Amino acid sequence: MGELRVSEKQEMLVGYASDTQEVYVDRARSGCSDLHEDFAGRHAAPLETVENRLDIHIYVDRSPLK
C-alpha cells in the first residue's frame, strides 16, 4: 500500500489487496467530497497477478490528486 499524504488528516491510499486480488484507490480521507457522492470512498478493480508478483508505479506531478 502507498500513501499520498497532504497532512495527518488528508491522504489517498493506493494499493493491492492480495486476499481479494484487487487493486484499489481509497479517497475516504482525501479531504475532497464535493465532486460526486461516490468520490470520497474506496474503489477497487480485480487484478490477477502472475506468480504472486505485482509492480505498481505511481507518477505524481504538482496537479491536485483527484
GROMACS .gro file of C-alpha atoms in nm:
model
   66
    1MET     CA    1   0.000   0.000   0.000
    2GLY     CA    2   0.114   0.350  -0.073
    3GLU     CA    3   0.007   0.673   0.090
    4LEU     CA    4  -0.020   1.001  -0.092
    5ARG     CA    5  -0.045   1.235   0.203
    6VAL     CA    6  -0.118   1.607   0.227
    7SER     CA    7  -0.134   1.619   0.606
    8GLU     CA    8  -0.213   1.399   0.905
    9LYS     CA    9  -0.583   1.437   0.820
   10GLN     CA   10  -0.574   1.417   0.438
   11GLU     CA   11  -0.444   1.123   0.240
   12MET     CA   12  -0.520   0.896  -0.051
   13LEU     CA   13  -0.427   0.528  -0.035
   14VAL     CA   14  -0.330   0.319  -0.337
   15GLY     CA   15  -0.263  -0.049  -0.307
   16TYR     CA   16  -0.329  -0.414  -0.379
   17ALA     CA   17  -0.531  -0.648  -0.158
   18SER     CA   18  -0.385  -0.994  -0.214
   19ASP     CA   19  -0.668  -1.171  -0.030
   20THR     CA   20  -0.927  -1.040  -0.280
   21GLN     CA   21  -0.684  -0.986  -0.572
   22GLU     CA   22  -0.792  -0.624  -0.617
   23VAL     CA   23  -0.607  -0.306  -0.687
   24TYR     CA   24  -0.766  -0.009  -0.511
   25VAL     CA   25  -0.771   0.365  -0.457
   26ASP     CA   26  -0.911   0.484  -0.125
   27ARG     CA   27  -1.005   0.853  -0.112
   28ALA     CA   28  -1.216   0.830   0.206
   29ARG     CA   29  -0.975   1.071   0.381
   30SER     CA   30  -0.881   1.279   0.077
   31GLY     CA   31  -1.046   1.595   0.208
   32CYS     CA   32  -1.245   1.631  -0.112
   33SER     CA   33  -1.602   1.507  -0.114
   34ASP     CA   34  -1.799   1.765  -0.311
   35LEU     CA   35  -1.720   1.638  -0.664
   36HIS     CA   36  -1.957   1.339  -0.655
   37GLU     CA   37  -2.129   1.145  -0.378
   38ASP     CA   38  -1.913   0.837  -0.451
   39PHE     CA   39  -1.583   1.025  -0.484
   40ALA     CA   40  -1.463   1.001  -0.124
   41GLY     CA   41  -1.455   0.625  -0.083
   42ARG     CA   42  -1.269   0.308  -0.169
   43HIS     CA   43  -1.277   0.200  -0.533
   44ALA     CA   44  -1.139  -0.137  -0.641
   45ALA     CA   45  -1.097  -0.347  -0.952
   46PRO     CA   46  -0.996  -0.712  -0.991
   47LEU     CA   47  -0.634  -0.774  -1.088
   48GLU     CA   48  -0.479  -1.119  -1.103
   49THR     CA   49  -0.105  -1.140  -1.050
   50VAL     CA   50   0.148  -1.358  -1.226
   51GLU     CA   51   0.336  -1.576  -0.978
   52ASN     CA   52   0.211  -1.354  -0.690
   53ARG     CA   53   0.415  -1.058  -0.818
   54LEU     CA   54   0.287  -0.708  -0.877
   55ASP     CA   55   0.480  -0.391  -0.952
   56ILE     CA   56   0.291  -0.063  -0.916
   57HIS     CA   57   0.443   0.256  -1.049
   58ILE     CA   58   0.274   0.579  -0.941
   59TYR     CA   59   0.366   0.904  -1.109
   60VAL     CA   60   0.267   1.224  -0.930
   61ASP     CA   61   0.301   1.578  -1.054
   62ARG     CA   62   0.205   1.908  -0.896
   63SER     CA   63  -0.158   1.884  -1.004
   64PRO     CA   64  -0.420   1.812  -0.739
   65LEU     CA   65  -0.483   1.441  -0.689
   66LYS     CA   66  -0.847   1.364  -0.750
   0.00000   0.00000   0.00000
